[in-house]
Amino acid sequence: TGLSERPLEGIKVFAHQQQLIIDRGAALTGPMTVNVYDVLGRSVIPSSTTNDLSVVRLSLDIPVAILKVEVRIGDAVFHQKLFMQ
């Protein structure tokens, strides 16, 4: 995390049937980058960038895991831990 980052609010992140779903709503616009890491800090999926989708679905072939999800829009960042089962 850099010193110029600011918290990103209004993001909903959840797991459903082997998918990671990120809902940023209509209020947050601009390119969104999603990074997903395991508890050891290893990247689980390649970084994903989208422009104007308000809901992003990423398929995860992970049976059970605790993940750290990082969502960036501009200089704002959102972090959440998520349990996949």
mmCIF file of C-alpha atoms in Angstrom:
data_model
loop_
_atom_site.group_PDB
_atom_site.id
_atom_site.type_symbol
_atom_site.label_atom_id
_atom_site.label_comp_id
_atom_site.label_asym_id
_atom_site.label_seq_id
_atom_site.Cartn_x
_atom_site.Cartn_y
_atom_site.Cartn_z
ATOM 1 C CA THR A 1 0.000 0.000 0.000
ATOM 2 C CA GLY A 2 1.346 3.375 -0.971
ATOM 3 C CA LEU A 3 1.091 6.621 0.924
ATOM 4 C CA SER A 4 -1.070 8.246 -1.752
ATOM 5 C CA GLU A 5 -3.793 5.576 -1.605
ATOM 6 C CA ARG A 6 -7.185 6.420 -0.209
ATOM 7 C CA PRO A 7 -9.869 3.998 1.017
ATOM 8 C CA LEU A 8 -12.455 2.879 -1.509
ATOM 9 C CA GLU A 9 -16.006 2.598 -0.223
ATOM 10 C CA GLY A 10 -19.176 1.246 -1.791
ATOM 11 C CA ILE A 11 -17.674 -2.023 -3.053
ATOM 12 C CA LYS A 12 -19.336 -5.367 -2.289
ATOM 13 C CA VAL A 13 -17.225 -8.516 -2.628
ATOM 14 C CA PHE A 14 -18.569 -12.013 -2.087
ATOM 15 C CA ALA A 15 -18.203 -15.610 -3.243
ATOM 16 C CA HIS A 16 -20.948 -17.693 -4.836
ATOM 17 C CA GLN A 17 -20.570 -21.144 -6.405
ATOM 18 C CA GLN A 18 -16.849 -20.969 -7.210
ATOM 19 C CA GLN A 19 -17.137 -17.380 -8.424
ATOM 20 C CA LEU A 20 -15.795 -14.200 -6.932
ATOM 21 C CA ILE A 21 -18.321 -11.413 -7.460
ATOM 22 C CA ILE A 22 -17.348 -7.754 -7.197
ATOM 23 C CA ASP A 23 -20.146 -5.191 -7.280
ATOM 24 C CA ARG A 24 -19.003 -1.595 -7.432
ATOM 25 C CA GLY A 25 -22.419 -0.125 -8.168
ATOM 26 C CA ALA A 26 -23.092 2.661 -10.613
ATOM 27 C CA ALA A 27 -21.489 5.454 -8.571
ATOM 28 C CA LEU A 28 -17.882 4.222 -8.961
ATOM 29 C CA THR A 29 -16.585 4.626 -12.501
ATOM 30 C CA GLY A 30 -13.289 4.247 -14.303
ATOM 31 C CA PRO A 31 -10.919 1.332 -14.803
ATOM 32 C CA MET A 32 -11.094 -1.191 -11.948
ATOM 33 C CA THR A 33 -8.233 -3.582 -11.236
ATOM 34 C CA VAL A 34 -8.850 -6.719 -9.170
ATOM 35 C CA ASN A 35 -6.077 -8.766 -7.550
ATOM 36 C CA VAL A 36 -6.720 -11.951 -5.550
ATOM 37 C CA TYR A 37 -4.128 -13.470 -3.194
ATOM 38 C CA ASP A 38 -4.000 -16.511 -0.920
ATOM 39 C CA VAL A 39 -3.030 -16.242 2.769
ATOM 40 C CA LEU A 40 0.658 -16.490 1.830
ATOM 41 C CA GLY A 41 0.413 -13.510 -0.513
ATOM 42 C CA ARG A 42 0.624 -15.535 -3.732
ATOM 43 C CA SER A 43 -1.505 -14.395 -6.654
ATOM 44 C CA VAL A 44 -4.430 -16.783 -7.154
ATOM 45 C CA ILE A 45 -5.625 -15.376 -10.474
ATOM 46 C CA PRO A 46 -3.998 -12.976 -12.905
ATOM 47 C CA SER A 47 -4.788 -9.322 -12.315
ATOM 48 C CA SER A 48 -8.063 -8.411 -13.977
ATOM 49 C CA THR A 49 -8.923 -4.926 -15.262
ATOM 50 C CA THR A 50 -12.345 -3.801 -16.430
ATOM 51 C CA ASN A 51 -13.591 -0.409 -17.527
ATOM 52 C CA ASP A 52 -17.289 0.137 -17.021
ATOM 53 C CA LEU A 53 -18.792 -3.089 -15.730
ATOM 54 C CA SER A 54 -20.554 -2.494 -12.432
ATOM 55 C CA VAL A 55 -20.526 -6.226 -11.548
ATOM 56 C CA VAL A 56 -17.515 -8.420 -12.266
ATOM 57 C CA ARG A 57 -17.585 -12.234 -11.942
ATOM 58 C CA LEU A 58 -14.312 -14.132 -11.787
ATOM 59 C CA SER A 59 -14.244 -17.938 -11.856
ATOM 60 C CA LEU A 60 -12.101 -19.479 -9.143
ATOM 61 C CA ASP A 61 -11.125 -23.141 -9.245
ATOM 62 C CA ILE A 62 -10.328 -23.254 -5.528
ATOM 63 C CA PRO A 63 -12.066 -25.792 -3.270
ATOM 64 C CA VAL A 64 -11.605 -24.088 0.124
ATOM 65 C CA ALA A 65 -9.453 -21.062 0.804
ATOM 66 C CA ILE A 66 -9.100 -17.795 2.618
ATOM 67 C CA LEU A 67 -8.405 -15.094 0.062
ATOM 68 C CA LYS A 68 -7.420 -11.443 0.150
ATOM 69 C CA VAL A 69 -9.187 -9.409 -2.520
ATOM 70 C CA GLU A 70 -7.795 -6.049 -3.587
ATOM 71 C CA VAL A 71 -9.865 -3.709 -5.770
ATOM 72 C CA ARG A 72 -8.362 -0.502 -7.181
ATOM 73 C CA ILE A 73 -10.090 2.354 -8.961
ATOM 74 C CA GLY A 74 -7.728 5.229 -9.644
ATOM 75 C CA ASP A 75 -5.800 5.999 -6.448
ATOM 76 C CA ALA A 76 -8.463 4.397 -4.222
ATOM 77 C CA VAL A 77 -8.085 0.857 -2.894
ATOM 78 C CA PHE A 78 -10.397 -1.642 -1.198
ATOM 79 C CA HIS A 79 -9.203 -4.741 0.709
ATOM 80 C CA GLN A 80 -11.303 -7.634 1.947
ATOM 81 C CA LYS A 81 -10.603 -11.118 3.254
ATOM 82 C CA LEU A 82 -12.954 -13.747 1.926
ATOM 83 C CA PHE A 83 -13.575 -17.384 2.813
ATOM 84 C CA MET A 84 -14.255 -19.624 -0.206
ATOM 85 C CA GLN A 85 -16.020 -22.891 0.519
#
